[in-house]
PDB file of C-alpha atoms and ligand atoms in Angstrom:
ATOM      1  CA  UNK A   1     122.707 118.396  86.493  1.00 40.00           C
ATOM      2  CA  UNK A   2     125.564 116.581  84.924  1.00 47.00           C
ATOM      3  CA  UNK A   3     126.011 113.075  83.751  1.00 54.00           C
ATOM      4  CA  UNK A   4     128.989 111.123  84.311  1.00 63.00           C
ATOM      5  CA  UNK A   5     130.088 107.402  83.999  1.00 68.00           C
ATOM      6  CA  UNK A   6     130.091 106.690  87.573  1.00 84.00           C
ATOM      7  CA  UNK A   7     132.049 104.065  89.257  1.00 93.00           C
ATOM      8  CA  UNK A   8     131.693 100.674  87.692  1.00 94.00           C
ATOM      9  CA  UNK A   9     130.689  97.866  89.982  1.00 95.00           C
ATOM     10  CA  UNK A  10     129.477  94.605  90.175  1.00 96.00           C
ATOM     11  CA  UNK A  11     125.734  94.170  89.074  1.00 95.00           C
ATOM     12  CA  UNK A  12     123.470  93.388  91.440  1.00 92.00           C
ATOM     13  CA  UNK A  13     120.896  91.450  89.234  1.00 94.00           C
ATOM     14  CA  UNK A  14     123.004  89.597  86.672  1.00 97.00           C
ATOM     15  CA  UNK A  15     126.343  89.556  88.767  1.00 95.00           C
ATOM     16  CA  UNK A  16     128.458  90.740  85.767  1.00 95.00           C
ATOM     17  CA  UNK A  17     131.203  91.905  87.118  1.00 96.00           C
ATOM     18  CA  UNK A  18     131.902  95.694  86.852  1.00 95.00           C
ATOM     19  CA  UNK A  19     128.908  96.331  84.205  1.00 95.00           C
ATOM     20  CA  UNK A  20     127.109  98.434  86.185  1.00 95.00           C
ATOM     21  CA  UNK A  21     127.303 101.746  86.282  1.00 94.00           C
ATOM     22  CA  UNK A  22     127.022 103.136  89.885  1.00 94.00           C
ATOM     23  CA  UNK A  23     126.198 107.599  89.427  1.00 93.00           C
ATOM     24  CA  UNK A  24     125.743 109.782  92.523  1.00 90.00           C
ATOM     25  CA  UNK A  25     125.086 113.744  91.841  1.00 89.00           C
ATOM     26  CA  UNK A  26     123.736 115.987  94.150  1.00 88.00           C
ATOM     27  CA  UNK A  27     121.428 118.727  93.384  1.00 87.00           C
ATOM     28  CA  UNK A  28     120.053 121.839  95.248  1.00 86.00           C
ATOM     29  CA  UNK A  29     116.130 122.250  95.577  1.00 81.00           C
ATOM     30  CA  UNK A  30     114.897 125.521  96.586  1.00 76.00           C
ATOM     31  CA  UNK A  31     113.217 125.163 100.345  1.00 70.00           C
ATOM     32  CA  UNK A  32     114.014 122.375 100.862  1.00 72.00           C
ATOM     33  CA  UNK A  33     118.045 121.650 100.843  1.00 79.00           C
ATOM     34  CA  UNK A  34     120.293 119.570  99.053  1.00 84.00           C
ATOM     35  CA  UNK A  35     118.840 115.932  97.528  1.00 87.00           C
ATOM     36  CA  UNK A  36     121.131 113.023  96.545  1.00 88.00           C
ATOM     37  CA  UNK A  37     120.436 110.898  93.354  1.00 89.00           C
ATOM     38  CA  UNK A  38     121.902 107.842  93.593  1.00 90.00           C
ATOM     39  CA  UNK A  39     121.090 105.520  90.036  1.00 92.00           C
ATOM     40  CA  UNK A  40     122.710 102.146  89.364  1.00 93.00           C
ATOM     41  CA  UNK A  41     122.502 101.592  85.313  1.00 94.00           C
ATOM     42  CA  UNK A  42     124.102  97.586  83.873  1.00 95.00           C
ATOM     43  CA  UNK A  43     125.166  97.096  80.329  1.00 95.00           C
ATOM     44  CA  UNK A  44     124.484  93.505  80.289  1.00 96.00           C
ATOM     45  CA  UNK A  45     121.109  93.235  82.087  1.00 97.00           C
ATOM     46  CA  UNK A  46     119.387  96.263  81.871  1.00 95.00           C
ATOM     47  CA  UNK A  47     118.900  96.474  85.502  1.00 95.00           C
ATOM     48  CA  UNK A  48     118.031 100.088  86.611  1.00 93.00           C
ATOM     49  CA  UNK A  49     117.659 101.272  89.997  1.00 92.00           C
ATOM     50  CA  UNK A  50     117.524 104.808  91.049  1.00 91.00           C
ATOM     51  CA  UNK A  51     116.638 106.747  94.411  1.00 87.00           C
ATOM     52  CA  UNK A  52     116.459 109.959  95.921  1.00 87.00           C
ATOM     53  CA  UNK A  53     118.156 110.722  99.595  1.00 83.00           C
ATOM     54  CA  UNK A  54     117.833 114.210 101.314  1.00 81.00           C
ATOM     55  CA  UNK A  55     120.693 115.111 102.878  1.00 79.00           C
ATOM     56  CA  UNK A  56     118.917 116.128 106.300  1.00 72.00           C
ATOM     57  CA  UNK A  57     117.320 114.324 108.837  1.00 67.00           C
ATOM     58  CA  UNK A  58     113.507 115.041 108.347  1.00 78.00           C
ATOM     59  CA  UNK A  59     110.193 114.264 109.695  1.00 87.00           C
ATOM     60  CA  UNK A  60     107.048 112.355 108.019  1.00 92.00           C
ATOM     61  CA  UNK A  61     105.185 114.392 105.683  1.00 94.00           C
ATOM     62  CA  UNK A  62     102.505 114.844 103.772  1.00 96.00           C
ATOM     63  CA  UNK A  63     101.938 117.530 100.590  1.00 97.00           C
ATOM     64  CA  UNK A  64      98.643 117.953  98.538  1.00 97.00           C
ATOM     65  CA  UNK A  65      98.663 120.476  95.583  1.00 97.00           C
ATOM     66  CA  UNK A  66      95.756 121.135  93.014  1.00 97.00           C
ATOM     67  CA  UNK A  67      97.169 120.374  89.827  1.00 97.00           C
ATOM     68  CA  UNK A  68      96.474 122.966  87.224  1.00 95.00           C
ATOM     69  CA  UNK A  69      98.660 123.390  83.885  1.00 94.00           C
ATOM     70  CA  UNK A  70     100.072 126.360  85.458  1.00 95.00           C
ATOM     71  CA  UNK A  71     102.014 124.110  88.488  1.00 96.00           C
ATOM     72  CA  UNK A  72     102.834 121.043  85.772  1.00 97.00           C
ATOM     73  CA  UNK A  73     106.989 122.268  86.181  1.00 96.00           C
ATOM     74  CA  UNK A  74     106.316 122.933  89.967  1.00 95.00           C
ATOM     75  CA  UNK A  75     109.266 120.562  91.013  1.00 94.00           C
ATOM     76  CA  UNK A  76     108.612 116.640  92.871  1.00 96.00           C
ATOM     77  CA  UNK A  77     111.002 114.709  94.649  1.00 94.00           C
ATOM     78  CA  UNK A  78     109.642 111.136  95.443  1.00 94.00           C
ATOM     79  CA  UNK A  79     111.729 109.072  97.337  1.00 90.00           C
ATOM     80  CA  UNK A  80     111.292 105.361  97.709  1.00 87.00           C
ATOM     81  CA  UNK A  81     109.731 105.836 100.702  1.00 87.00           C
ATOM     82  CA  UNK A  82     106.784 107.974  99.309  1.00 93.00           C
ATOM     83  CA  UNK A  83     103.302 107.097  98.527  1.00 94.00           C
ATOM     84  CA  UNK A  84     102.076 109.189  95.347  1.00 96.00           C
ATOM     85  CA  UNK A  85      98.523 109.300  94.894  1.00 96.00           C
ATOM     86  CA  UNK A  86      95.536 111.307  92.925  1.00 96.00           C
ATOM     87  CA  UNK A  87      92.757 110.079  94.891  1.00 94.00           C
ATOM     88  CA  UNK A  88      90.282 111.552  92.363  1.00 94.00           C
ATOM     89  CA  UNK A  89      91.375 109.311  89.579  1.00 94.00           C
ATOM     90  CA  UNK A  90      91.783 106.579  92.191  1.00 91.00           C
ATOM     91  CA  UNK A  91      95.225 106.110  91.394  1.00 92.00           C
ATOM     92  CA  UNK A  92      98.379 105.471  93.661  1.00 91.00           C
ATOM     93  CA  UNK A  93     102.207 104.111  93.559  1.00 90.00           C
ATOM     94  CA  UNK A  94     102.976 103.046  97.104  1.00 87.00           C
ATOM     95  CA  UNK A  95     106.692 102.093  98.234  1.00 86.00           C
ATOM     96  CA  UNK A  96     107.471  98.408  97.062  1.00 78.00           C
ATOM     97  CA  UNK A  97     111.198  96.593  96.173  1.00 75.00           C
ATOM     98  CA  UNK A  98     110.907  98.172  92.431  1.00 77.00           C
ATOM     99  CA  UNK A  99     109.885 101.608  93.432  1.00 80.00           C
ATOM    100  CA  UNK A 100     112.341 104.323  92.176  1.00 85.00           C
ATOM    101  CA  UNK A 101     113.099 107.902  93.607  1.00 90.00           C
ATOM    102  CA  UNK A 102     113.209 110.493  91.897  1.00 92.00           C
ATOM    103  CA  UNK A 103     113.535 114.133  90.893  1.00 92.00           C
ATOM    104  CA  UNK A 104     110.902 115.498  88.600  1.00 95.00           C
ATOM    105  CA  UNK A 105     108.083 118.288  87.994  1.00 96.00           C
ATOM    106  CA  UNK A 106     104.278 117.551  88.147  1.00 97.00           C
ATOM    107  CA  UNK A 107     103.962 116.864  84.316  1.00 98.00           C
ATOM    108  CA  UNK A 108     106.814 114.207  85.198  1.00 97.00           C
ATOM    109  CA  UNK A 109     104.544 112.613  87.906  1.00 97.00           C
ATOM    110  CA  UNK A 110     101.718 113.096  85.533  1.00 98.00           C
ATOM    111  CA  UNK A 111     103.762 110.407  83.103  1.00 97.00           C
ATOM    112  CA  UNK A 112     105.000 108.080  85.361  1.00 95.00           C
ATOM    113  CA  UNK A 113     101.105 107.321  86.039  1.00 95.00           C
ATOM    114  CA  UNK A 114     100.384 107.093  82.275  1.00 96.00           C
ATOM    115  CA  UNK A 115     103.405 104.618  81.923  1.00 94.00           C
ATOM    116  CA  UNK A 116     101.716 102.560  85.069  1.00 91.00           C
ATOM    117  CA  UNK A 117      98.635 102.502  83.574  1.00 92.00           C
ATOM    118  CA  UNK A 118      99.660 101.787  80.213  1.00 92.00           C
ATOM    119  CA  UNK A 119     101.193  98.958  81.754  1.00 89.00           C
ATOM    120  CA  UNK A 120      98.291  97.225  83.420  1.00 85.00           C
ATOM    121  CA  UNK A 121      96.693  97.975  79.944  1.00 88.00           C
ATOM    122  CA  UNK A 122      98.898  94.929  79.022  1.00 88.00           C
ATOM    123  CA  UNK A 123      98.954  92.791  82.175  1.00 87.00           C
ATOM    124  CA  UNK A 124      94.607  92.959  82.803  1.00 85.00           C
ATOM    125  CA  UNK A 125      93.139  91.953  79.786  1.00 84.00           C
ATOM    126  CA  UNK A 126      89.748  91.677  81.407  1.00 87.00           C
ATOM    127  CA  UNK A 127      87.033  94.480  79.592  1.00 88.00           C
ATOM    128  CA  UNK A 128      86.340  96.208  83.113  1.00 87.00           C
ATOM    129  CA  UNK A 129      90.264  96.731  83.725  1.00 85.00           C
ATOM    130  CA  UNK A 130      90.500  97.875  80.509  1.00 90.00           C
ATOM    131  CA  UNK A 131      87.549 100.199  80.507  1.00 91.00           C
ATOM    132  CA  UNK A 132      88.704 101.449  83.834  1.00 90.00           C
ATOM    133  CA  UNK A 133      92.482 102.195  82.629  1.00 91.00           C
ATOM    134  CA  UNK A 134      91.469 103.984  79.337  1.00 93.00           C
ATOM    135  CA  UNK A 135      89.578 106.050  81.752  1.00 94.00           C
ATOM    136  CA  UNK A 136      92.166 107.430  83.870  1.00 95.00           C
ATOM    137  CA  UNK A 137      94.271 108.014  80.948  1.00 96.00           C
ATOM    138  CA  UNK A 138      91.876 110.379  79.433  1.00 97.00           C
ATOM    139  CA  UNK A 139      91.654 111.525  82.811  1.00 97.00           C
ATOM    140  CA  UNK A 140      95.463 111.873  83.127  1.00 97.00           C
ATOM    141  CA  UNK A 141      95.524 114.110  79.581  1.00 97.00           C
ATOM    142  CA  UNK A 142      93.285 116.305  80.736  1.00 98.00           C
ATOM    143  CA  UNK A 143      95.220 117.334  83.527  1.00 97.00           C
ATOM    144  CA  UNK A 144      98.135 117.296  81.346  1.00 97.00           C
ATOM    145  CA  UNK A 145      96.108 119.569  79.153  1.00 96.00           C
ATOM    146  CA  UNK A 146      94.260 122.080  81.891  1.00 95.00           C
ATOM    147  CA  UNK A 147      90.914 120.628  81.708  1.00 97.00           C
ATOM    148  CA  UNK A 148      90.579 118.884  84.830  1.00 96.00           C
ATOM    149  CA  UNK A 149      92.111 119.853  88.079  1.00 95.00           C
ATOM    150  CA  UNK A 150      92.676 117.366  90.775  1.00 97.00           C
ATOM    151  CA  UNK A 151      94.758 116.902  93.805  1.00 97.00           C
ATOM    152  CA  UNK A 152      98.130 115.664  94.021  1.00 98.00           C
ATOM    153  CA  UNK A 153      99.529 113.855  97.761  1.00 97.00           C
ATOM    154  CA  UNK A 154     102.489 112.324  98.738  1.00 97.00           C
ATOM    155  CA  UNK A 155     102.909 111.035 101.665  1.00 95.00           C
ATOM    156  CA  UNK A 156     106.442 110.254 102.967  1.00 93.00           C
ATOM    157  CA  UNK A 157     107.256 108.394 106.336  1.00 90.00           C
ATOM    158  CA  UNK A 158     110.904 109.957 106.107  1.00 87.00           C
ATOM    159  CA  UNK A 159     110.067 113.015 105.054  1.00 89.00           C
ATOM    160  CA  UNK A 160     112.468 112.416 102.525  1.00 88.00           C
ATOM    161  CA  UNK A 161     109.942 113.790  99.363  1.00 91.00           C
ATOM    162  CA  UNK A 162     109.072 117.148  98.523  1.00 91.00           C
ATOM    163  CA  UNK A 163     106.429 119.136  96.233  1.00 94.00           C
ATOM    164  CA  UNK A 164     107.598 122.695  95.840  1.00 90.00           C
ATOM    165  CA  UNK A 165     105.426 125.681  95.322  1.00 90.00           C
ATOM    166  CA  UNK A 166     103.115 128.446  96.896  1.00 84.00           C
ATOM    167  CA  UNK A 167     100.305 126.692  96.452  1.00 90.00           C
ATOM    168  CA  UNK A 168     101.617 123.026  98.518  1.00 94.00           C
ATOM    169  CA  UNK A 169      99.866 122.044 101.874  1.00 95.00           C
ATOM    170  CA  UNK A 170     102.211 120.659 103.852  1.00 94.00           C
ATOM    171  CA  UNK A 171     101.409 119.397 106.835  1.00 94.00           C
ATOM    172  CA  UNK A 172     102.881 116.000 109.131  1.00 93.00           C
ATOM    173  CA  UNK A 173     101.569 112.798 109.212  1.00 91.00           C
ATOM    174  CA  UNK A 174      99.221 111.622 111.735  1.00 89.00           C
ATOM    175  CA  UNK A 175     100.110 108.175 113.413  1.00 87.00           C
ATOM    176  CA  UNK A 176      97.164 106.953 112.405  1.00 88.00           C
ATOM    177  CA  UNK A 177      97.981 107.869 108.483  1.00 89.00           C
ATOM    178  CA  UNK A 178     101.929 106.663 109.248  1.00 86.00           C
ATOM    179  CA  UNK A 179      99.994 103.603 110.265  1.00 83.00           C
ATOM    180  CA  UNK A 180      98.123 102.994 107.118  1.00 82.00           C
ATOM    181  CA  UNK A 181     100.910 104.333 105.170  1.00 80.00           C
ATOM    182  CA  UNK A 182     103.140 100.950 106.623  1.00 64.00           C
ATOM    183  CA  UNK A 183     100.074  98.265 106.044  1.00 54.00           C
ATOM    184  CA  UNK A 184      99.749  98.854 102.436  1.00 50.00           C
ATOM    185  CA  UNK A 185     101.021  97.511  99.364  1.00 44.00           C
ATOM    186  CA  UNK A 186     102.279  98.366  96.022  1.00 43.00           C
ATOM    187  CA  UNK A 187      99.322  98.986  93.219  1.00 45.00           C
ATOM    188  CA  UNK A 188     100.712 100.314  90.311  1.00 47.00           C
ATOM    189  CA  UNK A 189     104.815 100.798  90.311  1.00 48.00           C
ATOM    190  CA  UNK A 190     106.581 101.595  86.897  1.00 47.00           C
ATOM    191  CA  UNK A 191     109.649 100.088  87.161  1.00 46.00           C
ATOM    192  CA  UNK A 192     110.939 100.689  83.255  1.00 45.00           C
ATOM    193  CA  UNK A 193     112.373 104.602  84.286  1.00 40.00           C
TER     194      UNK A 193
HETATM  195 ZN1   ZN B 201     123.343  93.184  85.124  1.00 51.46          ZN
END
């Protein structure tokens, strides 16, 4: 993937005008077709905003995958519309204003949920929330590290995610799951990447 300077164009968070920088590449997954990345970057504000588009018309889905250290470069693409959970840890990042799309692997994933939890770890100061986050993060190392194995869903109304590899159950959503996916609300976003 290249990077380039991208347009310049008026920021949409601190109204500078033409600070921000405004990148679209395009990039070939195998299986599944060709996935935009669309990223809006501001040199006066910081903002960031990225998000992931496929380029076809697709249909709600749902992938689980067992992750083992052997799948952690198995390539993810989580859209903003995508609900990313590890339902063993009890962990999720649901679809909210500040959720970001993008293109990763599983160790990628795998850090987005440390950087969440590290997070709360500042914003919960209570001793159960605490106890509770510096449990999934030992958690979340040792399925960095191959010790634990646990399963991996994402869940996307517009079908516009993807998990690739052998291993990946794919399978549609039921209404019933689209249902719940709709009625719920963001837990843990990380909204620094
Ligand atoms: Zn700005």
């Amino acid at each position: 993937m290249e990077e380039n300077e991208g347009i310049l164009i008026n920021c949409p968070a601190c109204n500078g005008i033409k600070t921000a920088h405004s990148r679209i590449k395009t990039e070939k997954i195998p299986y599944f077709g060709e996935v935009m990345e669309a990223s809006i970057v501001c040199d006066v504000c910081g903002y960031k905003h990225s998000d992931v588009m496929a380029l076809d018309q697709k249909d709600p889905v749902r992938y689980e995958i067992k992750i083992s250290k052997d799948k952690l470069s198995n390539r993810v693409v989580r859209s903003q519309s995508a609900t990313v959970s590890i339902p063993e840890l009890g962990i999720k990042v649901e679809p909210g204003p500040k959720s970001q799309g993008y293109i990763s692997n599983i160790e990628g994933v795998l850090n987005r949920f440390q950087n969440g939890v590290k997070q709360a770890l500042t914003l919960f100061p209570e001793n159960e929330a605490q106890k509770n986050a510096k449990i999934i993060l030992e958690k979340l190392d040792k399925l960095l590290n191959g010790e634990l194995k646990a399963d991996l869903i994402i869940e996307d109304p517009l079908g516009q995610s993807n998990v690739v590899g052998l291993e990946v159950k794919k399978r549609s959503l039921s209404k019933e799951e689209l249902d719940n996916l709709k009625n719920n609300f963001t837990i843990i976003d990380s909204t620094d990447q």
